[in-house]
Short mmCIF file of C-alpha atoms and ligand atoms in Angstrom, two decimals:
data_model
loop_
_atom_site.label_atom_id
_atom_site.label_comp_id
_atom_site.label_asym_id
_atom_site.label_seq_id
_atom_site.Cartn_x
_atom_site.Cartn_y
_atom_site.Cartn_z
CA MET A 1 0.02 -0.15 0.08
CA LEU A 2 2.38 2.73 1.14
CA ASP A 3 6.00 2.66 1.75
CA VAL A 4 5.93 4.40 5.10
CA ALA A 5 9.91 4.66 5.70
CA ARG A 6 10.21 6.25 2.30
CA ILE A 7 7.61 8.59 3.02
CA ARG A 8 8.79 9.40 6.67
CA ALA A 9 12.13 10.18 4.98
CA ASP A 10 10.56 13.08 3.51
CA PHE A 11 9.25 14.94 6.51
CA PRO A 12 12.06 16.49 8.42
CA ILE A 13 10.07 17.10 11.69
CA LEU A 14 9.70 13.40 11.97
CA ASN A 15 13.41 13.28 12.77
CA ARG A 16 13.22 15.77 15.89
CA GLN A 17 12.89 14.69 19.21
CA VAL A 18 10.55 15.65 21.86
CA HIS A 19 11.30 15.39 25.82
CA GLY A 20 14.39 13.14 24.56
CA ARG A 21 12.19 10.78 22.59
CA ARG A 22 11.25 10.10 19.02
CA LEU A 23 8.46 12.25 17.80
CA VAL A 24 5.12 10.17 17.34
CA TYR A 25 3.04 12.57 15.68
CA LEU A 26 -0.92 11.55 15.95
CA ASP A 27 -2.27 14.95 15.79
CA ASN A 28 -3.13 14.82 12.00
CA GLY A 29 -6.68 15.84 12.72
CA ALA A 30 -5.35 19.13 13.77
CA THR A 31 -2.91 19.81 11.08
CA THR A 32 -0.53 17.18 9.22
CA GLN A 33 3.22 17.81 8.91
CA LYS A 34 4.60 19.06 5.63
CA PRO A 35 6.73 17.23 3.49
CA VAL A 36 10.02 18.73 1.94
CA GLN A 37 8.62 18.76 -1.49
CA VAL A 38 6.11 21.45 -0.01
CA ILE A 39 8.62 23.03 1.87
CA GLU A 40 10.89 23.44 -1.22
CA ALA A 41 8.13 24.65 -3.41
CA LEU A 42 7.34 27.42 -0.57
CA THR A 43 11.24 28.60 -0.65
CA ARG A 44 11.16 28.10 -4.44
CA PHE A 45 8.55 30.42 -5.09
CA TYR A 46 10.03 33.22 -2.80
CA SER A 47 13.20 32.80 -4.18
CA LEU A 48 12.60 32.81 -7.89
CA HIS A 49 8.93 33.68 -8.66
CA ASN A 50 7.34 36.11 -6.03
CA ALA A 51 5.34 38.73 -7.51
CA ASN A 52 1.49 39.47 -7.13
CA VAL A 53 -0.72 37.79 -9.25
CA HIS A 54 -3.57 39.10 -11.86
CA ARG A 55 -1.61 42.38 -11.90
CA GLY A 56 1.53 42.88 -13.49
CA VAL A 57 2.37 42.28 -16.96
CA HIS A 58 6.24 41.67 -15.91
CA THR A 59 7.74 38.10 -16.26
CA LEU A 60 7.49 37.29 -12.73
CA SER A 61 3.68 38.15 -12.26
CA ASP A 62 3.17 36.38 -15.20
CA GLU A 63 4.91 33.15 -13.71
CA ALA A 64 3.26 33.85 -10.29
CA THR A 65 -0.04 33.96 -12.07
CA GLU A 66 0.42 30.85 -13.85
CA LEU A 67 1.78 29.05 -10.73
CA TYR A 68 -1.31 30.31 -8.95
CA GLU A 69 -3.69 29.34 -11.53
CA ASP A 70 -2.09 26.05 -12.20
CA VAL A 71 -2.87 24.80 -8.56
CA ARG A 72 -6.38 25.75 -9.02
CA ALA A 73 -6.83 23.52 -11.88
CA LYS A 74 -4.96 20.85 -10.05
CA VAL A 75 -7.17 21.38 -6.91
CA ALA A 76 -10.21 21.09 -9.38
CA ALA A 77 -8.69 17.93 -11.04
CA PHE A 78 -8.01 16.43 -7.70
CA ILE A 79 -11.83 16.34 -6.58
CA ASN A 80 -13.11 15.54 -10.54
CA ALA A 81 -14.74 19.22 -10.47
CA HIS A 82 -15.99 20.35 -13.84
CA SER A 83 -13.79 23.37 -14.06
CA ALA A 84 -11.35 25.37 -12.25
CA ALA A 85 -13.68 28.32 -12.01
CA GLU A 86 -15.61 26.28 -9.64
CA ILE A 87 -12.55 26.17 -7.08
CA VAL A 88 -12.60 29.56 -5.05
CA PHE A 89 -8.88 29.87 -2.44
CA THR A 90 -9.84 30.98 0.84
CA ARG A 91 -8.18 30.66 4.12
CA ASN A 92 -9.38 27.75 5.41
CA THR A 93 -12.50 25.30 5.72
CA THR A 94 -13.86 27.83 8.07
CA GLU A 95 -13.69 30.77 5.72
CA SER A 96 -15.05 28.71 3.08
CA ILE A 97 -18.24 27.75 5.07
CA ASN A 98 -18.61 31.47 6.09
CA LEU A 99 -18.38 32.53 2.43
CA VAL A 100 -21.47 30.47 1.78
CA ALA A 101 -23.15 31.61 4.70
CA SER A 102 -22.80 35.03 3.92
CA GLY A 103 -23.04 34.97 0.13
CA TRP A 104 -25.71 32.14 -0.27
CA ALA A 105 -27.59 31.80 3.01
CA ARG A 106 -28.30 35.50 3.97
CA ARG A 107 -29.60 36.12 0.57
CA ASN A 108 -31.72 33.04 0.07
CA LEU A 109 -32.97 32.18 3.55
CA ARG A 110 -36.70 33.36 4.79
CA PRO A 111 -38.12 33.21 8.28
CA GLY A 112 -39.25 29.64 8.87
CA ASP A 113 -36.72 28.01 6.42
CA GLU A 114 -34.51 25.13 8.16
CA ILE A 115 -30.85 24.90 8.01
CA VAL A 116 -30.09 21.10 8.57
CA VAL A 117 -26.86 20.17 10.30
CA THR A 118 -25.75 17.05 12.18
CA ALA A 119 -25.08 16.99 16.30
CA MET A 120 -21.57 15.92 15.06
CA GLU A 121 -20.59 19.13 13.21
CA HIS A 122 -17.28 21.01 14.19
CA HIS A 123 -18.33 24.54 15.20
CA SER A 124 -16.87 25.87 11.98
CA ASN A 125 -19.99 24.02 10.17
CA LEU A 126 -22.53 25.15 12.88
CA VAL A 127 -21.74 28.82 14.00
CA PRO A 128 -21.90 30.43 10.59
CA TRP A 129 -25.25 28.99 10.01
CA GLN A 130 -26.47 30.31 13.56
CA LEU A 131 -25.25 33.53 12.42
CA ALA A 132 -26.97 33.11 9.12
CA ALA A 133 -30.08 32.07 11.25
CA ALA A 134 -30.19 35.21 13.26
CA ALA A 135 -29.90 37.33 10.44
CA THR A 136 -32.65 35.88 8.23
CA GLY A 137 -35.03 34.22 10.74
CA ALA A 138 -34.33 30.76 9.71
CA ARG A 139 -33.81 28.09 12.20
CA VAL A 140 -30.62 25.62 12.79
CA ARG A 141 -31.80 22.04 13.37
CA ALA A 142 -29.50 19.05 13.94
CA ILE A 143 -29.83 15.36 12.87
CA PRO A 144 -28.69 13.34 15.88
CA PHE A 145 -26.21 10.28 16.05
CA LEU A 146 -26.76 7.11 17.49
CA ALA A 147 -24.94 5.00 20.31
CA ASP A 148 -22.49 3.58 17.55
CA GLY A 149 -21.40 6.91 16.09
CA THR A 150 -23.52 6.65 12.99
CA LEU A 151 -26.00 9.33 11.99
CA ASP A 152 -29.58 8.45 12.98
CA MET A 153 -30.96 8.37 9.27
CA ASP A 154 -34.55 7.76 10.23
CA ASN A 155 -34.42 11.09 11.82
CA ALA A 156 -32.41 12.60 8.71
CA ARG A 157 -35.22 11.43 6.29
CA GLN A 158 -37.74 13.37 8.81
CA VAL A 159 -35.99 16.27 9.18
CA LEU A 160 -35.17 16.60 5.45
CA GLY A 161 -38.74 15.46 4.44
CA SER A 162 -40.35 18.29 6.46
CA GLY A 163 -40.67 20.93 3.48
CA LYS A 164 -38.83 23.69 5.52
CA ALA A 165 -35.00 22.35 4.85
CA ARG A 166 -33.36 24.63 2.41
CA LEU A 167 -29.94 23.91 3.19
CA LEU A 168 -28.33 20.59 4.48
CA ALA A 169 -24.68 21.32 6.12
CA VAL A 170 -23.12 18.24 6.78
CA VAL A 171 -19.54 17.14 7.83
CA HIS A 172 -18.31 13.95 5.56
CA MET A 173 -15.82 12.61 8.13
CA SER A 174 -16.40 13.44 11.74
CA ASN A 175 -13.35 15.19 13.45
CA VAL A 176 -14.02 13.19 16.95
CA LEU A 177 -16.12 10.14 16.04
CA GLY A 178 -14.31 9.48 12.91
CA THR A 179 -17.56 8.53 11.34
CA ILE A 180 -17.77 8.70 7.51
CA ASN A 181 -21.44 10.10 7.03
CA PRO A 182 -23.46 8.54 3.93
CA VAL A 183 -23.18 11.96 2.02
CA GLU A 184 -24.62 10.75 -1.42
CA GLU A 185 -27.49 9.15 0.18
CA LEU A 186 -28.15 12.41 2.32
CA THR A 187 -27.49 14.54 -0.77
CA ARG A 188 -30.30 12.58 -2.48
CA LEU A 189 -32.68 12.92 0.46
CA ALA A 190 -31.73 16.77 0.47
CA HIS A 191 -32.12 17.38 -3.12
CA ASP A 192 -35.66 15.33 -3.08
CA ALA A 193 -36.66 17.94 -0.62
CA GLY A 194 -35.46 20.71 -2.59
CA ALA A 195 -32.66 21.69 -0.23
CA LEU A 196 -28.77 22.54 -1.26
CA VAL A 197 -26.03 20.59 0.45
CA LEU A 198 -22.94 21.68 1.83
CA VAL A 199 -20.22 19.05 2.69
CA ASP A 200 -17.63 20.06 5.12
CA GLY A 201 -14.82 17.83 3.93
CA ALA A 202 -11.85 19.36 6.12
CA GLN A 203 -11.35 15.68 7.46
CA SER A 204 -12.48 13.86 4.44
CA VAL A 205 -10.61 15.24 1.28
CA PRO A 206 -7.32 14.74 2.74
CA HIS A 207 -7.72 11.10 3.43
CA LEU A 208 -10.58 9.69 1.11
CA PRO A 209 -10.68 9.88 -2.90
CA THR A 210 -13.12 12.77 -3.40
CA ASP A 211 -15.37 13.19 -6.44
CA VAL A 212 -17.64 15.81 -6.34
CA ARG A 213 -19.66 14.79 -9.40
CA GLU A 214 -20.14 11.47 -7.33
CA LEU A 215 -21.02 13.32 -4.04
CA ASP A 216 -23.52 15.34 -6.23
CA ALA A 217 -23.63 17.91 -3.31
CA ASP A 218 -23.59 21.68 -4.16
CA PHE A 219 -20.64 23.05 -2.11
CA LEU A 220 -17.72 21.21 -0.60
CA ALA A 221 -14.98 23.17 1.85
CA PHE A 222 -11.68 21.99 3.06
CA SER A 223 -8.25 23.23 3.93
CA ALA A 224 -4.82 22.56 2.67
CA HIS A 225 -2.97 22.42 6.18
CA LYS A 226 -4.81 19.14 6.69
CA MET A 227 -3.45 17.55 3.47
CA LEU A 228 0.32 18.15 3.77
CA GLY A 229 0.02 21.75 2.62
CA PRO A 230 0.65 24.98 4.15
CA THR A 231 -1.66 26.97 6.56
CA GLY A 232 -3.45 29.82 5.34
CA VAL A 233 -5.23 28.23 2.40
CA GLY A 234 -8.62 26.80 2.07
CA VAL A 235 -10.62 25.43 -0.73
CA LEU A 236 -14.40 25.94 -1.28
CA TRP A 237 -15.79 24.10 -4.31
CA GLY A 238 -19.29 25.09 -5.57
CA ARG A 239 -21.60 24.53 -8.48
CA ARG A 240 -20.70 27.13 -11.10
CA GLY A 241 -24.18 28.29 -11.42
CA LEU A 242 -24.51 28.86 -7.65
CA LEU A 243 -21.20 30.66 -7.32
CA ASP A 244 -22.31 33.05 -10.32
CA ALA A 245 -25.64 33.47 -8.47
CA MET A 246 -24.10 34.47 -4.90
CA ASP A 247 -23.04 37.82 -3.62
CA PRO A 248 -19.21 38.58 -3.14
CA TYR A 249 -18.01 37.77 0.36
CA GLN A 250 -15.46 40.85 0.73
CA GLY A 251 -15.05 43.90 -1.41
CA GLY A 252 -11.65 44.92 -2.70
CA GLY A 253 -9.03 45.10 -5.40
CA SER A 254 -8.99 42.01 -7.82
CA MET A 255 -12.81 40.99 -7.32
CA ILE A 256 -14.00 43.66 -9.66
CA ALA A 257 -15.37 44.33 -13.28
CA THR A 258 -15.96 48.25 -13.12
CA VAL A 259 -15.91 50.61 -10.12
CA GLU A 260 -17.51 53.89 -9.79
CA ILE A 261 -17.70 56.03 -6.47
CA GLU A 262 -21.42 54.77 -5.69
CA HIS A 263 -21.04 51.35 -7.11
CA SER A 264 -19.29 48.37 -8.71
CA THR A 265 -19.74 45.34 -10.50
CA TRP A 266 -17.90 41.95 -10.04
CA ALA A 267 -15.47 39.95 -11.52
CA GLU A 268 -16.40 36.56 -12.86
CA THR A 269 -16.35 33.55 -10.72
CA PRO A 270 -14.09 32.83 -8.93
CA GLN A 271 -12.31 35.81 -9.10
CA LYS A 272 -15.23 37.59 -7.26
CA PHE A 273 -14.80 35.68 -4.30
CA GLU A 274 -10.92 36.36 -4.04
CA ALA A 275 -10.76 40.17 -2.92
CA GLY A 276 -7.28 41.55 -2.32
CA THR A 277 -3.76 39.87 -2.69
CA PRO A 278 -4.32 36.10 -1.82
CA ASN A 279 -2.06 33.74 -0.12
CA ILE A 280 0.21 33.03 -3.26
CA ALA A 281 3.06 31.31 -2.05
CA ASP A 282 1.01 29.00 0.26
CA VAL A 283 -1.45 28.27 -2.68
CA VAL A 284 1.50 27.15 -4.98
CA ALA A 285 3.11 25.15 -2.31
CA PHE A 286 -0.22 23.35 -1.95
CA GLY A 287 0.29 22.13 -5.52
CA ALA A 288 2.88 20.19 -4.11
CA ALA A 289 1.05 18.76 -1.33
CA ILE A 290 -1.44 17.63 -3.88
CA ASP A 291 1.20 16.14 -6.38
CA TYR A 292 2.51 14.16 -3.25
CA LEU A 293 -0.77 12.70 -2.31
CA LEU A 294 -1.49 11.84 -6.23
CA ASP A 295 1.69 10.32 -6.30
CA LEU A 296 0.70 7.87 -3.43
CA GLY A 297 -2.86 7.47 -4.79
CA MET A 298 -5.69 8.35 -2.59
CA GLY A 299 -7.03 4.95 -2.53
CA ASN A 300 -3.79 3.69 -0.91
CA VAL A 301 -3.88 6.46 1.60
CA ARG A 302 -7.31 5.14 2.41
CA ALA A 303 -6.10 1.39 2.52
CA HIS A 304 -3.13 2.40 4.56
CA GLU A 305 -5.63 4.23 6.92
CA VAL A 306 -8.13 1.53 7.07
CA ALA A 307 -5.44 -0.85 8.19
CA LEU A 308 -3.54 1.26 10.53
CA THR A 309 -6.99 2.12 12.26
CA ARG A 310 -7.71 -1.45 12.62
CA TYR A 311 -4.52 -2.19 14.26
CA ALA A 312 -5.23 0.75 16.42
CA LEU A 313 -8.46 -0.33 17.64
CA GLU A 314 -7.46 -3.48 18.55
CA GLN A 315 -4.32 -2.65 20.49
CA LEU A 316 -6.28 0.30 22.17
CA ALA A 317 -9.27 -2.09 23.15
CA ALA A 318 -6.93 -4.60 24.59
CA LEU A 319 -6.24 -2.13 27.36
CA PRO A 320 -9.21 -2.77 29.69
CA GLU A 321 -9.78 0.90 30.70
CA THR A 322 -10.10 2.27 27.59
CA HIS A 323 -13.49 3.33 26.02
CA ILE A 324 -13.24 4.05 21.92
CA PHE A 325 -15.92 6.37 20.51
CA GLY A 326 -17.22 5.99 17.24
CA PRO A 327 -17.94 2.93 14.73
CA ALA A 328 -16.38 -0.09 15.66
CA GLN A 329 -15.41 -1.10 12.04
CA PRO A 330 -12.44 0.79 10.34
CA GLU A 331 -14.13 0.63 7.03
CA GLN A 332 -17.00 2.82 8.46
CA ARG A 333 -14.50 5.54 9.82
CA GLY A 334 -11.32 7.44 9.43
CA GLY A 335 -8.18 7.28 11.28
CA ILE A 336 -9.53 9.28 13.97
CA ILE A 337 -9.53 7.69 17.34
CA THR A 338 -11.04 9.49 20.30
CA PHE A 339 -11.09 7.72 23.37
CA GLY A 340 -11.43 7.86 27.05
CA TYR A 341 -9.17 6.10 29.30
CA ALA A 342 -9.58 4.93 32.82
CA GLY A 343 -11.35 7.98 34.22
CA LEU A 344 -8.31 10.21 33.67
CA HIS A 345 -8.98 13.83 32.64
CA PRO A 346 -8.05 14.23 28.88
CA HIS A 347 -5.75 16.88 29.56
CA ASP A 348 -3.61 15.03 32.17
CA ILE A 349 -3.45 11.89 29.46
CA ALA A 350 -2.37 14.18 26.64
CA GLN A 351 0.46 15.97 29.00
CA VAL A 352 1.87 12.83 30.09
CA LEU A 353 1.71 11.39 26.61
CA ASP A 354 3.50 14.34 25.60
CA GLN A 355 6.43 13.33 28.07
CA TYR A 356 7.15 10.21 26.15
CA GLY A 357 6.81 12.07 22.64
CA VAL A 358 3.48 11.05 21.84
CA ALA A 359 1.57 14.07 20.26
CA VAL A 360 -2.35 13.85 20.83
CA ARG A 361 -5.31 16.17 20.94
CA ALA A 362 -7.22 16.59 24.18
CA GLY A 363 -10.45 18.76 24.74
CA HIS A 364 -13.81 19.46 23.01
CA HIS A 365 -11.98 19.39 19.42
CA CYS A 366 -14.71 22.40 18.53
CA THR A 367 -17.33 20.28 18.99
CA GLN A 368 -19.19 21.05 22.23
CA PRO A 369 -22.71 19.79 21.07
CA LEU A 370 -21.11 16.38 20.03
CA HIS A 371 -19.31 16.31 23.34
CA ARG A 372 -22.64 16.89 25.21
CA ALA A 373 -24.24 14.33 23.35
CA LEU A 374 -21.77 11.75 24.41
CA ASN A 375 -23.05 12.40 27.99
CA LEU A 376 -19.39 12.59 29.54
CA ASP A 377 -18.52 13.57 32.84
CA VAL A 378 -16.00 16.19 31.49
CA GLY A 379 -16.75 17.68 28.06
CA ALA A 380 -13.59 16.62 26.54
CA THR A 381 -11.81 13.40 25.10
CA THR A 382 -8.63 12.35 24.15
CA ARG A 383 -7.89 11.86 20.33
CA ALA A 384 -5.36 9.96 18.32
CA SER A 385 -5.55 10.89 14.43
CA LEU A 386 -3.23 9.09 11.72
CA TYR A 387 -1.89 9.83 8.52
CA ILE A 388 0.29 8.65 5.65
CA TYR A 389 3.52 8.56 7.83
CA ASN A 390 2.14 6.62 10.74
CA ASP A 391 2.91 3.18 11.33
CA ARG A 392 2.39 0.24 13.84
CA ASP A 393 5.42 1.34 15.65
CA ASP A 394 3.38 4.74 16.42
CA ILE A 395 0.36 3.00 17.77
CA ASP A 396 2.41 0.53 19.89
CA ALA A 397 4.12 3.96 21.27
CA LEU A 398 0.64 5.28 22.06
CA VAL A 399 -0.29 2.31 23.67
CA ASP A 400 2.51 1.82 25.72
CA ALA A 401 2.84 5.41 26.94
CA LEU A 402 -1.07 5.16 27.79
CA GLY A 403 -0.34 2.30 29.80
CA ARG A 404 2.75 4.37 31.76
CA THR A 405 0.04 7.18 31.87
CA GLY A 406 -2.21 5.00 33.93
CA ARG A 407 0.64 3.53 36.34
CA PHE A 408 1.61 7.17 36.67
CA PHE A 409 -1.77 8.09 38.03
CA GLY A 410 -1.95 5.05 39.90
CA VAL A 411 -4.97 3.71 37.83
CA THR A 412 -6.06 0.24 38.50
CA GLY A 413 -8.43 -0.35 35.72
CA ALA A 414 -11.73 0.29 36.87
CA HIS A 415 -14.09 2.62 34.94
CA SER A 416 -15.02 5.41 36.85
CA GLY A 417 -15.17 9.43 36.98
CA SER A 418 -14.09 11.47 33.92
CA GLY A 419 -13.29 10.34 30.22
CA VAL A 420 -15.93 7.68 30.05
CA PRO A 421 -19.76 7.58 29.08
CA ARG A 422 -21.95 8.07 32.26
N1 LIG B 1 -10.47 20.61 13.23
C1 LIG B 1 -9.22 19.48 14.48
O1 LIG B 1 -8.24 19.38 15.49
P1 LIG B 1 -10.25 25.22 9.78
O2 LIG B 1 -9.40 25.36 11.09
O3 LIG B 1 -10.88 26.08 9.28
O4 LIG B 1 -8.77 24.72 8.94
O5 LIG B 1 -10.81 23.56 9.84
C2 LIG B 1 -11.93 23.79 10.35
C3 LIG B 1 -12.75 22.22 10.75
C4 LIG B 1 -13.95 22.16 9.98
N2 LIG B 1 -14.47 20.87 10.07
C5 LIG B 1 -13.83 19.89 10.93
C6 LIG B 1 -14.69 18.52 10.62
C7 LIG B 1 -12.64 20.26 11.03
O6 LIG B 1 -12.02 18.81 11.68
C8 LIG B 1 -11.96 21.07 11.20
C9 LIG B 1 -10.91 21.61 12.13
C10 LIG B 1 -9.29 20.54 13.55
O7 LIG B 1 -10.39 18.75 14.63
C11 LIG B 1 -8.95 21.78 14.63
S1 LIG B 1 -10.21 22.14 15.59
#
């Protein structure tokens, strides 16, 4: 599937030590590390091609524009979009969702309309809709999830069939449960009900082969930094007709056709949504990240993660004090493994694991409603999240460090207190 040893050699940061130990990086859901190919693309751009885009007629500006626009085409191909014009560069997934909430929802929603989300949404796919609802009189409704971490599809059919749904905003892969939601089926239900669909692909696009024509949704949002690329670059894919009909998100240079003192007209999609100087160098380096993933093959990335997730679930389940959230089968989920351990507070766990060089995330992971639904003593969990450079040694290191953490806190094995369901 993947030659992890060869891959690891491309990631300089994986050579460093943390507290005198080998770095075991298991916080890929937050952000991934960057291969030397991406780092060099960034340096190369600033060393050789740096100029502003879409403005100059000089050589450097032409080169910068071509490099920048080439990545737009590369992103379009990566998700099988019909054209590069459907790709808008933003700062991150959060901004991509806010763009739709501002440019589409505020213009199209009316009092009584419903924006349907799920109880497992990241705050980024919830708060923008709350703001849009407050501005329009629409209402936000959530589809709950079941005890096994999958979405309650009976409820989904009911809510989407109510006749009030105008938009379904749904996470493709949960950043906490790892659940892969049946987005194609949800899209069919939403479209049958006359609602549009926005897919939050922040955790899915980096890990699963993505084909927007198969998904058949209307918008897809994701971030470069979770797929080997630099921070500060996000993508909004949208159907051309919808993007064309939307209001601009911000006003300024580069997004206009003509400007008078009192009014202006807009540039074509996608320039209409990219006001001001964009994050040129990071977009260009994002192109190197996409090349890297294409070279590996997204099918192989997925297969590697399914195999490693299976191993991780087995090894963690063998620790008697561990409770793992989300679907039991690796095929139903991504490489996101959130757990409670021995009644310890997740922050304590993460802090001790760090002493062993193991980087995991602890907290509510920007999903407070999800954590409330899990009915925990504390609104927090510990999360290990995998990517292409992780291997069984990393999982073994996590399990070993967890055992040591338990012994450090004098845990004997009984489930009690925080970190496990009540
Ligand atoms: N989740 C995590 O550790 P940004 O920050 O805009 O690049 O991505 C926001 C976002 C949206 N949706 C989902 C499903 C996400 O997981 C994230 C980011 C990180 O889980 C940081 S909170």
